[in-house]
Tab-separated table of C-alpha atoms in Angstrom:
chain	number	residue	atom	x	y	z
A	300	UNK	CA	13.060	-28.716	-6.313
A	301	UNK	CA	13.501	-27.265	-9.608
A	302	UNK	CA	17.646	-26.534	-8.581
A	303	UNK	CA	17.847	-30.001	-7.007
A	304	UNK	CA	16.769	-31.611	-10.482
A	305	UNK	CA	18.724	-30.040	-12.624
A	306	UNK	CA	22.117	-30.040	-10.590
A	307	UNK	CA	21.135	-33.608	-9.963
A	308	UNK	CA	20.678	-34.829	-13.236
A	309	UNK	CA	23.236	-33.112	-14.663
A	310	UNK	CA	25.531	-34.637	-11.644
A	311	UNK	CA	24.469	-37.838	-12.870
A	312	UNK	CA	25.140	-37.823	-16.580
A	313	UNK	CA	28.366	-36.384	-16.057
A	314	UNK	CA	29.507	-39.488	-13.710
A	315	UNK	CA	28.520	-41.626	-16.702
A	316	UNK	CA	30.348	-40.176	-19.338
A	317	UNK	CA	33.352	-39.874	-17.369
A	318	UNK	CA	33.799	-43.929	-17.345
A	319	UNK	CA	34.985	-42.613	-21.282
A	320	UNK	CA	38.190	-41.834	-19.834
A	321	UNK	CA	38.205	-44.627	-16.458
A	322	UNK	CA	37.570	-43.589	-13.432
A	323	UNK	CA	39.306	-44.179	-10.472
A	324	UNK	CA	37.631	-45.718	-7.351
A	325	UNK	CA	39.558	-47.076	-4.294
A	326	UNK	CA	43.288	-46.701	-6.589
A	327	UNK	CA	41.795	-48.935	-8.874
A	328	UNK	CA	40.497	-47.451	-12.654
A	329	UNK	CA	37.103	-48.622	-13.691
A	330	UNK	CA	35.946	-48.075	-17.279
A	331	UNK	CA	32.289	-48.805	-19.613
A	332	UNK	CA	31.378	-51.931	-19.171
A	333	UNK	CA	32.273	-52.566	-15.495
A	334	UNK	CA	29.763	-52.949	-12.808
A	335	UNK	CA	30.422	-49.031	-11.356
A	336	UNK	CA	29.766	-47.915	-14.744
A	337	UNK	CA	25.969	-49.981	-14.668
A	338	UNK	CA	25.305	-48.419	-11.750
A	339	UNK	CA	26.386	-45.082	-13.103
A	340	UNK	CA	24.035	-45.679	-16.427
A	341	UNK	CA	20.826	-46.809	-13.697
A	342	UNK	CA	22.118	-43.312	-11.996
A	343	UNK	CA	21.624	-41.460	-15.415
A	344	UNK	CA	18.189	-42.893	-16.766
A	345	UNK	CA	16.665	-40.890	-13.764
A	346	UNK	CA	18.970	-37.841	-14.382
A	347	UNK	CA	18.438	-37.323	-17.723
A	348	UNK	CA	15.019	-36.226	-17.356
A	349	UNK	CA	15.465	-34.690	-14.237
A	350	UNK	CA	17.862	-32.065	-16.076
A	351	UNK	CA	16.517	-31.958	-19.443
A	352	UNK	CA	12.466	-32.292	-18.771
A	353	UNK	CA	11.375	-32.258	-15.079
A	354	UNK	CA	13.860	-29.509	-13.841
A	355	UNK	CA	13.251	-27.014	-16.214
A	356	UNK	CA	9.615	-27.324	-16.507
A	357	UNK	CA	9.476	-26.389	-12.819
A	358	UNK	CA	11.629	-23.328	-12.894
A	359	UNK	CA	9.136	-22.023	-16.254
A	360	UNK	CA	6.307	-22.930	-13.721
A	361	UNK	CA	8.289	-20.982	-11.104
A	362	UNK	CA	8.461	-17.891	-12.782
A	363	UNK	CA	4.735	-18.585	-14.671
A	364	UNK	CA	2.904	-18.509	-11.192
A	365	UNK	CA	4.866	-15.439	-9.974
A	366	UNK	CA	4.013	-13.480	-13.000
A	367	UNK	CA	0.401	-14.225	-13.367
A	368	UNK	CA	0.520	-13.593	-9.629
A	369	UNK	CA	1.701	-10.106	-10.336
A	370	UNK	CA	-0.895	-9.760	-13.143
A	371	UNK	CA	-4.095	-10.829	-11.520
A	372	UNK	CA	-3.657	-8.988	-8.416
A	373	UNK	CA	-5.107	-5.779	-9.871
A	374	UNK	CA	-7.783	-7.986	-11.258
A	375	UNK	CA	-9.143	-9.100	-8.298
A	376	UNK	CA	-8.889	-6.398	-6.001
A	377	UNK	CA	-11.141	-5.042	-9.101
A	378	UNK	CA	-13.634	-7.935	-9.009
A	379	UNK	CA	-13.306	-8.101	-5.324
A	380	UNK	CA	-14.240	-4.458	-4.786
A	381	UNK	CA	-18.262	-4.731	-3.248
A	382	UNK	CA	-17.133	-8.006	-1.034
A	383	UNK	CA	-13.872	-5.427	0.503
A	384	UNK	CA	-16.510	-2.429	0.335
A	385	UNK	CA	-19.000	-4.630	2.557
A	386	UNK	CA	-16.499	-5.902	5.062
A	387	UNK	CA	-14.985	-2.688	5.560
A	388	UNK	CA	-18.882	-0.841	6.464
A	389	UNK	CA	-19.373	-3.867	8.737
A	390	UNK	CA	-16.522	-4.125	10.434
A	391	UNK	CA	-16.718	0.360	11.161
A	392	UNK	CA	-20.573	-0.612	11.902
A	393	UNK	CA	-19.479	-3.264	14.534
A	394	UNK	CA	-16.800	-0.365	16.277
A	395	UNK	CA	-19.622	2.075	16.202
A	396	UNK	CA	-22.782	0.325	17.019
A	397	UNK	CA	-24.639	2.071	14.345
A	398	UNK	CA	-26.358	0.015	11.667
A	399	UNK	CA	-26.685	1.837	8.152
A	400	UNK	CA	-30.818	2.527	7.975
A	401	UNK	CA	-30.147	3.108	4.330
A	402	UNK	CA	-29.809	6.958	4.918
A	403	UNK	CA	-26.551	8.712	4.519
A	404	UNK	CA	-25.182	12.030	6.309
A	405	UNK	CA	-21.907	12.582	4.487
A	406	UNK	CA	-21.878	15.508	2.824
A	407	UNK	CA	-20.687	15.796	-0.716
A	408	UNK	CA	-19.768	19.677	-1.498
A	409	UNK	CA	-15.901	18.166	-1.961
A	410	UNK	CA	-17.220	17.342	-5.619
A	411	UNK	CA	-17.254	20.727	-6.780
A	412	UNK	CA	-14.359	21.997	-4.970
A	413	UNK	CA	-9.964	21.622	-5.020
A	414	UNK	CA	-8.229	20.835	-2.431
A	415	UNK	CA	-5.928	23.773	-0.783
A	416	UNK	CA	-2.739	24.786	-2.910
A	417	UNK	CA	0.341	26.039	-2.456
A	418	UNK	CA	4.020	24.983	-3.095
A	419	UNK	CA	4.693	21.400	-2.154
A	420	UNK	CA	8.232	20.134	-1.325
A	421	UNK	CA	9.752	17.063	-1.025
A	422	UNK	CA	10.924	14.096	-3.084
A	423	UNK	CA	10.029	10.718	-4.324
A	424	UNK	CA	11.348	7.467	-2.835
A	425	UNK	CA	12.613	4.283	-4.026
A	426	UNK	CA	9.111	3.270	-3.383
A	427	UNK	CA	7.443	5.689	-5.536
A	428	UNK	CA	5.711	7.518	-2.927
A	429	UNK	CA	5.989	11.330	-2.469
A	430	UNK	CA	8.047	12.238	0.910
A	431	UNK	CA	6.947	15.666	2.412
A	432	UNK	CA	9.373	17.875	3.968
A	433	UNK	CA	7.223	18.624	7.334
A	434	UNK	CA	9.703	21.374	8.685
A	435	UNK	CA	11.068	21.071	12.772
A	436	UNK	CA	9.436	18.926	14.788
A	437	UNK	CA	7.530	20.148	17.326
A	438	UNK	CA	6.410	18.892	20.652
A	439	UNK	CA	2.840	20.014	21.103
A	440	UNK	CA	1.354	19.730	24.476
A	441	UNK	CA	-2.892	18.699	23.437
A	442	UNK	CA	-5.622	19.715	26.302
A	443	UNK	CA	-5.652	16.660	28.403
A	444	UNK	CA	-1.854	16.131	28.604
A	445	UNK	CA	-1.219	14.236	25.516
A	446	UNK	CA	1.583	14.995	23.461
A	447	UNK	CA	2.254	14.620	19.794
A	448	UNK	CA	4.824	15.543	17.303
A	449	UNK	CA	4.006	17.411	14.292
A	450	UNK	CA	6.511	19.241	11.960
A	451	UNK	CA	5.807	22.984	11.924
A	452	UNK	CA	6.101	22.975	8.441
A	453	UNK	CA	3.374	20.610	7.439
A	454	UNK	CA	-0.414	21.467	6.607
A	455	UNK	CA	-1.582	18.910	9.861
A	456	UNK	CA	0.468	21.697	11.879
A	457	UNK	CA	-1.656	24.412	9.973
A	458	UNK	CA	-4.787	22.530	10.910
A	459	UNK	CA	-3.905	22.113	14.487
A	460	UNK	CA	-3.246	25.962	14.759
A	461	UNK	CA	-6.533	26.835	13.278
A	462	UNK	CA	-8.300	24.455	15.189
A	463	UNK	CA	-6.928	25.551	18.762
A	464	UNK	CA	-7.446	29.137	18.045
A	465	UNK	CA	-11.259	28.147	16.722
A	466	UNK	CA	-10.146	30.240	13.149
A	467	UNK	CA	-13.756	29.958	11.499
A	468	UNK	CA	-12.152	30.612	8.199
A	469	UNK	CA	-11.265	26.715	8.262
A	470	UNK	CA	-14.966	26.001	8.062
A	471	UNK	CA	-14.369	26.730	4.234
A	472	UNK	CA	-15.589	23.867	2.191
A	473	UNK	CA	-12.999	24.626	0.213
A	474	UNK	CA	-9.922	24.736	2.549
A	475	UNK	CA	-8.725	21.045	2.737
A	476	UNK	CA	-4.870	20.003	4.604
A	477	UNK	CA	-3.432	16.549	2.978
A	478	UNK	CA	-2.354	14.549	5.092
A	479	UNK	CA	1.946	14.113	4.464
A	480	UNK	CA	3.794	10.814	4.399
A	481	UNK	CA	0.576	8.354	4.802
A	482	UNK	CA	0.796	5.458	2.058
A	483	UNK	CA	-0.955	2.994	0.859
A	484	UNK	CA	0.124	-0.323	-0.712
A	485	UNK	CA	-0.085	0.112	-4.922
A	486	UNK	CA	-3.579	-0.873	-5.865
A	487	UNK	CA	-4.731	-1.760	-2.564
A	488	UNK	CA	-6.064	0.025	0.308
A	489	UNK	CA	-4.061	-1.356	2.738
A	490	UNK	CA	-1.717	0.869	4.876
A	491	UNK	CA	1.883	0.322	4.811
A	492	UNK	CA	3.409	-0.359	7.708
A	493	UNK	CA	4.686	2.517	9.720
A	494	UNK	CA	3.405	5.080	7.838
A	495	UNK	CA	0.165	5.634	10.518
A	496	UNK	CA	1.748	8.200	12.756
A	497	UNK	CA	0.082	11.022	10.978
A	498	UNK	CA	-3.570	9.382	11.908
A	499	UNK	CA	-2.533	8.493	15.286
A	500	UNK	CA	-1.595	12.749	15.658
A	501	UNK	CA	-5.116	12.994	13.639
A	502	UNK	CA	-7.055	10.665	16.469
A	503	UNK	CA	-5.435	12.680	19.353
A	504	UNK	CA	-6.447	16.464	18.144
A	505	UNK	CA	-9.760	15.259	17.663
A	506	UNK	CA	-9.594	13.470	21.190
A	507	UNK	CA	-8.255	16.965	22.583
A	508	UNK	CA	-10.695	18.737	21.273
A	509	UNK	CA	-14.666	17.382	21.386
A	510	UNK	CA	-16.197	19.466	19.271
A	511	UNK	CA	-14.344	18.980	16.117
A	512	UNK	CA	-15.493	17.097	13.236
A	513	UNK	CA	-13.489	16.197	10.072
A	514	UNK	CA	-13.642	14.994	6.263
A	515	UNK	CA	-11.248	12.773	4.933
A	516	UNK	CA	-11.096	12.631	1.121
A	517	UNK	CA	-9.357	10.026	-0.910
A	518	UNK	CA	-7.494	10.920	-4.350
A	519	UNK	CA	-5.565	8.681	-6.697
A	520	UNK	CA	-3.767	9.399	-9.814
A	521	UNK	CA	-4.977	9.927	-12.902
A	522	UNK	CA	-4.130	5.875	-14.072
A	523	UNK	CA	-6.011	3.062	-14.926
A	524	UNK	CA	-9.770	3.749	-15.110
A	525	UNK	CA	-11.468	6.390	-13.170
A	526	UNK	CA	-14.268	4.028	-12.021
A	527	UNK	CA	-11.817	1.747	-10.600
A	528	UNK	CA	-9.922	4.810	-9.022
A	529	UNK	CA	-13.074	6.514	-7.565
A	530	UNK	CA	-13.790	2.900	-5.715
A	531	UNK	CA	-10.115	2.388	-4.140
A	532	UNK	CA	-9.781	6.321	-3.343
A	533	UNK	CA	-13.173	5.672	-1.197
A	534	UNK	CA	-11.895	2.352	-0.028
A	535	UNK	CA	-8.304	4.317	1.301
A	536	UNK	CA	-10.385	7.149	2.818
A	537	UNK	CA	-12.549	4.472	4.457
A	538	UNK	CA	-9.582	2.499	5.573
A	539	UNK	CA	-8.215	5.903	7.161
A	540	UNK	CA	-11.198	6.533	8.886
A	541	UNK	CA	-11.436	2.936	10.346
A	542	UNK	CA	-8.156	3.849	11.564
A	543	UNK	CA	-9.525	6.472	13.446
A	544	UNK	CA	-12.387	4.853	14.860
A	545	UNK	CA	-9.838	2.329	16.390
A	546	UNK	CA	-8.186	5.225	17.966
A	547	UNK	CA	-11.303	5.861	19.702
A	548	UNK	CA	-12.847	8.911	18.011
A	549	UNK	CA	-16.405	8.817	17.632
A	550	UNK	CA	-18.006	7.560	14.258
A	551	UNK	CA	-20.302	10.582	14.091
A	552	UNK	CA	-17.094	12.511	13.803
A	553	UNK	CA	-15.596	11.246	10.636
A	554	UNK	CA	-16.831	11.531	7.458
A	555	UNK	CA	-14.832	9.768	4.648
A	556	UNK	CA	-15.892	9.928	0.701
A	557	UNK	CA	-13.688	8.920	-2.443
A	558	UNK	CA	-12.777	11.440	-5.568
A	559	UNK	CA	-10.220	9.374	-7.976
A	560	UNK	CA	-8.276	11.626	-9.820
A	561	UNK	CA	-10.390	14.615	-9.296
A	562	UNK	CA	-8.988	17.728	-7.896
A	563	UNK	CA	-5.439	17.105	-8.436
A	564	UNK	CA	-2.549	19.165	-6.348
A	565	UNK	CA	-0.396	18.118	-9.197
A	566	UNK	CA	-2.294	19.252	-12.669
A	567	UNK	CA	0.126	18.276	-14.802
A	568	UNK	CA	-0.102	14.054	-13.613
A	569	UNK	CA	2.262	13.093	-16.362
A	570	UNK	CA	5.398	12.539	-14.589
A	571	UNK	CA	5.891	9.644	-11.104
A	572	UNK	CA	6.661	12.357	-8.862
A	573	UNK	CA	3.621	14.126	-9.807
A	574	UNK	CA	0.679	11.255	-9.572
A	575	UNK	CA	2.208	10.604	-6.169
A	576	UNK	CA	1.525	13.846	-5.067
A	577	UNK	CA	-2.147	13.394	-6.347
A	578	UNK	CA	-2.552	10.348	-4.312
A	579	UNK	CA	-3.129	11.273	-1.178
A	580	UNK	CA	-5.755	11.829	1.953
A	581	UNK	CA	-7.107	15.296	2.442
A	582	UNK	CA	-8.830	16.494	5.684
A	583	UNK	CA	-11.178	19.516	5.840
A	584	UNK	CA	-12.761	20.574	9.273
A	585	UNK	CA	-16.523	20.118	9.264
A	586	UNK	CA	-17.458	21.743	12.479
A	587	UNK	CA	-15.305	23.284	15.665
């Protein structure tokens, strides 16, 4: 509408000053004065404001609403944060059946531990998100006949070896796997959109294999405040655990707690690259 005005107007008030010079309509020339010229001043009393009030008022409103769009976003997810927190619990309460009694059995020794190091390679995307380099891909062949892909170079291929040859030393609360190439959307905790095949190889292992029982810990970067972070870490390790749950794993299975910037991979969190290693989704194996 904005475009329509001011093309419009300006369409308009041209066709009247060019009766200056006579214009020439059906090989005869018309100039001020004559009745095509009247109708050409009636054209430009509504063009004139179309092009110099009406039409650029509504592109400034155009690119107001988009910016405080932009802006507020951040705000709200912010203000927003219990009514998101409360949805999410009630909508994993209605997969599970279990109503919260007010108790809580998720463990919290991740609060005084790091995650697992080591050297982490890959690159950062147009996106800003951190793309692992996960080695080969392998076929693996689960108990049950499932099959998933996994590259052998990735830490969800080091988990699935430890788990299938019951290693106890992954029982270490302080031996966590992150979980490559899952993203969220910036600020939010909503998944991106084909970026859930790492869960769906998650939901399978622990479908293969009964006994196992996971952590999945949430991490952000270091911006912003930490308050904020520690809520939308919680709300992405939630989110992936909801995830799961829809998979079919059992709720008593899956623990999920947020951290914020704690623990970061990347200690130095001072260039993009490195706060998009630090956010991330670790996974730890509770029990075999």
């Amino acid at each position: 509408m904005g475009m329509f005005q001011n093309n419009a107007g300006g369409a308009w008030d041209n066709a009247k000053k060019s009766f200056e010079k006579g214009v020439d309509i059906n090989g005869q020339t018309y100039y001020k004065g004559s009745e095509p010229h009247k109708a050409s001043v009636t054209g430009d009393t509504v063009g004139d404001p179309f092009k110099d009030t009406s039409g650029p008022s509504m592109n400034i409103l155009i690119k107001l609403m988009s910016i405080v769009s932009l802006v507020i976003a951040p705000t709200l997810a912010v203000i927003h944060k219990d009514k998101i927190e409360a949805n999410r619990k009630a909508k994993i309460e209605s997969l599970t059946g279990i109503t919260n009694t007010g108790t809580s059995t998720t463990t919290t020794d991740l609060k005084t531990v790091s995650p697992s190091s080591g050297e982490i390679k890959g690159h950062l995307n147009e996106n800003g998100d951190f793309v692992y380099e996960t080695g080969n891909i392998q076929q693996i062949k689960l108990n049950g006949g499932k099959t998933i892909a996994i590259g052998d170079g990735s830490q969800l291929y080091q988990l699935y070896n430890a788990v299938k040859q019951k290693d106890q030393s992954v029982l270490d609360p302080n031996k966590w796997y992150t979980i490559e190439n899952l993203y969220f959307e910036t600020g939010s905790s909503d998944l991106k959109p084909g970026y859930e095949l790492q869960l769906n190889n998650i939901a399978e292992i622990l479908n293969a294999y009964p006994g196992l029982k996971i952590k999945l810990g949430g991490y952000t970067d270091n911006s912003g405040n930490e308050d904020s972070n520690q809520k939308l870490s919680n709300l992405r390790a939630q989110t992936a655990k909801l995830k799961l749950l829809e998979l079919g794993v059992s709720a008593d299975r899956v623990e999920a707690e947020g951290y914020g910037s704690q623990h970061p991979v990347c200690e130095a969190n001072d260039t993009e690259e490195c706060k998009a290693k630090n956010r991330r989704i670790d996974v730890r194996v509770l029990a075999l």
